[in-house]
Each structure stands twice: as structure tokens, then as C-alpha cells.
Coordinates of C-alpha atoms in Angstrom, one line a residue:
M20 CA 25.1 22.5 6.9
T21 CA 26.2 19.4 4.9
G22 CA 27.5 21.3 1.9
K23 CA 24.9 19.7 -0.4
S24 CA 23.0 21.7 -2.9
Q25 CA 19.2 22.1 -2.7
E26 CA 18.8 19.8 -5.7
E27 CA 21.0 17.1 -4.1
I28 CA 19.0 17.3 -0.8
I29 CA 15.7 17.0 -2.7
D30 CA 17.0 14.1 -4.8
E31 CA 18.1 12.3 -1.6
L32 CA 14.7 12.9 0.0
R33 CA 13.0 11.6 -3.2
T34 CA 15.1 8.5 -3.7
R35 CA 16.3 7.2 -0.3
I36 CA 14.6 5.4 2.5
K37 CA 16.4 5.7 5.8
L38 CA 16.5 3.0 8.4
R39 CA 16.9 4.6 11.9
D40 CA 17.1 3.0 15.3
Y41 CA 13.4 3.9 15.9
G42 CA 12.0 2.9 12.5
V43 CA 12.0 3.6 8.8
E44 CA 12.0 7.2 7.5
N45 CA 11.0 8.8 4.2
T46 CA 8.8 6.0 2.8
Q47 CA 6.1 8.3 1.4
S48 CA 5.8 9.0 -2.3
T49 CA 6.8 12.5 -3.4
D50 CA 7.2 11.8 -7.1
Y51 CA 4.6 14.3 -8.4
P52 CA 4.9 18.0 -9.5
G53 CA 4.7 20.7 -6.9
T54 CA 6.1 18.8 -4.0
Y55 CA 9.3 20.8 -3.8
E56 CA 9.7 24.4 -4.6
N57 CA 11.8 25.2 -7.7
Y58 CA 12.1 21.5 -8.6
D59 CA 10.6 20.2 -11.8
D60 CA 9.2 16.8 -11.1
A61 CA 6.8 16.6 -14.0
W62 CA 6.4 13.1 -15.4
D63 CA 8.4 12.5 -18.5
F64 CA 8.1 9.3 -20.6
E65 CA 11.7 9.5 -21.9
K66 CA 13.1 9.9 -18.4
F67 CA 11.0 7.0 -17.3
K68 CA 12.3 4.8 -20.1
K69 CA 15.9 5.8 -19.3
N70 CA 15.6 5.1 -15.5
F71 CA 13.2 2.1 -15.4
K72 CA 14.8 -1.4 -15.2
V73 CA 13.6 -4.9 -14.4
V74 CA 16.3 -7.1 -13.0
I75 CA 15.4 -10.8 -12.8
N76 CA 17.0 -12.3 -9.7
N77 CA 15.9 -15.9 -10.0
Y78 CA 13.8 -17.9 -12.4
S79 CA 12.7 -21.5 -12.1
A80 CA 10.5 -22.9 -14.9
D81 CA 9.9 -26.2 -13.1
K82 CA 8.8 -24.5 -9.9
M83 CA 7.0 -21.8 -11.9
E84 CA 8.7 -19.1 -9.8
M85 CA 10.5 -15.9 -10.6
G86 CA 11.9 -13.1 -8.5
F87 CA 12.7 -9.7 -9.8
D88 CA 13.4 -6.1 -8.8
M89 CA 11.8 -3.1 -10.4
I90 CA 14.2 -0.2 -10.3
G91 CA 13.5 3.5 -11.0
I92 CA 9.8 3.3 -10.3
D93 CA 7.7 4.8 -7.5
A94 CA 6.8 2.4 -4.7
S95 CA 3.0 2.9 -5.2
I96 CA 3.3 1.9 -8.9
A97 CA 5.5 -1.1 -8.0
N98 CA 2.8 -2.1 -5.5
S99 CA 0.2 -1.8 -8.2
F100 CA 2.1 -4.2 -10.4
R101 CA 2.5 -6.6 -7.4
R102 CA -1.2 -6.6 -6.8
I103 CA -2.0 -7.1 -10.5
L104 CA 0.4 -10.0 -10.7
L105 CA -0.9 -11.6 -7.6
S106 CA -4.5 -11.4 -8.9
E107 CA -3.5 -13.1 -12.1
V108 CA -1.7 -16.0 -10.5
P109 CA -4.1 -19.0 -10.3
T110 CA -4.4 -20.1 -6.7
M111 CA -6.3 -22.6 -4.6
A112 CA -7.8 -22.0 -1.2
I113 CA -10.0 -23.7 1.4
E114 CA -13.5 -22.5 0.6
K115 CA -15.9 -24.7 2.5
V116 CA -15.3 -25.9 6.1
L117 CA -17.4 -28.4 7.9
I118 CA -16.8 -28.4 11.6
F119 CA -18.1 -31.4 13.5
N120 CA -17.1 -30.6 17.1
N121 CA -15.1 -27.5 17.9
T122 CA -14.2 -27.4 21.6
S123 CA -11.5 -24.7 21.2
V124 CA -11.9 -21.0 22.3
I125 CA -11.9 -20.0 18.6
Q126 CA -15.3 -19.6 17.1
D127 CA -16.2 -21.8 14.2
E128 CA -16.5 -18.8 11.7
V129 CA -13.0 -17.5 12.8
L130 CA -11.5 -20.9 12.5
A131 CA -13.0 -21.4 9.0
H132 CA -11.7 -18.0 7.9
R133 CA -8.2 -18.7 9.2
L134 CA -8.2 -22.1 7.4
G135 CA -9.1 -20.2 4.2
L136 CA -6.0 -18.1 4.6
I137 CA -3.6 -21.1 4.5
P138 CA -1.8 -21.3 1.2
L139 CA -2.3 -24.6 -0.5
K140 CA 0.6 -26.0 -2.5
A141 CA -1.3 -27.4 -5.5
D142 CA -1.1 -26.7 -9.2
P143 CA -4.5 -25.2 -10.2
S144 CA -3.9 -26.1 -13.8
Q145 CA -4.3 -29.8 -12.8
F146 CA -7.9 -29.2 -11.7
K147 CA -11.1 -28.3 -13.6
F148 CA -13.1 -25.2 -12.6
K149 CA -16.2 -26.3 -10.8
S150 CA -19.2 -25.1 -12.9
D151 CA -21.8 -25.9 -10.3
P152 CA -20.7 -24.8 -6.8
E153 CA -23.5 -26.9 -5.2
G154 CA -22.7 -30.0 -7.3
D155 CA -21.0 -33.1 -6.1
N156 CA -17.2 -32.9 -5.4
N157 CA -14.8 -35.1 -7.4
Q158 CA -11.1 -35.6 -7.7
D159 CA -11.0 -33.3 -10.8
D160 CA -12.2 -30.2 -9.0
T161 CA -11.7 -30.7 -5.2
L162 CA -9.0 -31.1 -2.6
E163 CA -10.2 -32.6 0.7
Y164 CA -8.5 -32.3 4.0
E165 CA -9.4 -33.7 7.4
L166 CA -8.0 -32.2 10.6
K167 CA -8.3 -34.3 13.8
I168 CA -6.7 -32.8 16.9
K169 CA -7.7 -33.2 20.5
C170 CA -6.1 -31.0 23.1
K171 CA -5.7 -32.8 26.5
L172 CA -4.8 -31.5 29.9
V173 CA -2.1 -33.3 31.8
K174 CA -3.5 -34.9 34.9
N175 CA -3.3 -32.7 38.0
A176 CA -1.7 -29.9 36.0
D177 CA -2.3 -26.2 36.4
R178 CA -4.9 -25.0 33.8
E179 CA -3.3 -21.6 33.5
D180 CA 0.1 -23.0 32.4
K181 CA 0.2 -23.5 28.6
K182 CA 2.8 -26.3 29.1
S183 CA 0.1 -28.4 30.9
Y184 CA -1.7 -29.2 27.6
I185 CA -0.9 -31.9 25.0
D186 CA -1.5 -31.0 21.4
S187 CA -2.5 -27.4 22.2
K188 CA -0.9 -26.2 18.9
A189 CA -1.4 -27.8 15.5
K190 CA 1.8 -28.1 13.6

């Protein structure tokens, strides 16, 4: 026995995540009433106000970046805030992909989807929202990229060896 009271053990289970050799322990949320016997875990607004803090770690107005920690809040609620903030941040992504000649092993649809996942470093406030998606593209509402890569096999090389190919990975 560690000499800790039941309340100390429960508090440690509720507030600590443990990193072990084989993985992370105690990541689940238990911050709701009835989880632990003889332990009152009912939500209390005054307790929340007392324990909740937002600590700003870094802020850059010119880069439009801010990093912060939310302390004293359940991980599921913090994740909800994260998702809300991400959905409200204006972003730009590749939407339409025209593939002329794809000789890779990746199907056109999969390649187009992967290109859409690439984050574009562009300020969306510098562009106008395109009211007609089928309308003509112009510099006010569109970014245009062109990707030209040709993978070549070195003469008399083993086709199974990945080092036998030139430009097999786009960088």
C-alpha cells in the first residue's frame, strides 16, 4: 500500500496521465458523477471558474499565430474547443485536380484526394469567395499549381530496388 488516502488515489486517477514503457495510461475521461464510489464529482460552475485557466504561450500578430494551454478542463471539452477553433479559421485547399497523364501506381482519385490534404500557405483574406463554382478562374479567387514529375529507371538497374529510380519521390 502506498499510504495514500482513497481521495488522493482517485484524484491522481482523474488528473494524471501516465507514460509507461509500453504506452500511455489513464487517458480516458472520468470527470462525471458516479464514476467513483463515495466521491462527489458533480459539475460545479464555481469550481470550474476557480480551476480553469488559459495560458498564452506565444502570440504573433504578423504571422496570425497563437499557442495556448487550457488548464483545468477535461480533455474532451478541450478537444471540442480545438475543433471549433479549427473550423472557424479560414483556410485554402486544393479543390479541383486535372490529371493529364498519371503513370504512377496511385489511382487518380487517391492522388487528387492526397493533394487536397496538403496545407496551402496563403492568406484567405487576400482572395474573394468564388460565387459561381463553375465560373472562370481569375487571380482574385484561385491559386493555380502545376506539378510535372517523371520517374525514370536507371539503365540496367534492378526494378525491385527503390534506389534504381530517379525522381521517385516528389519533394
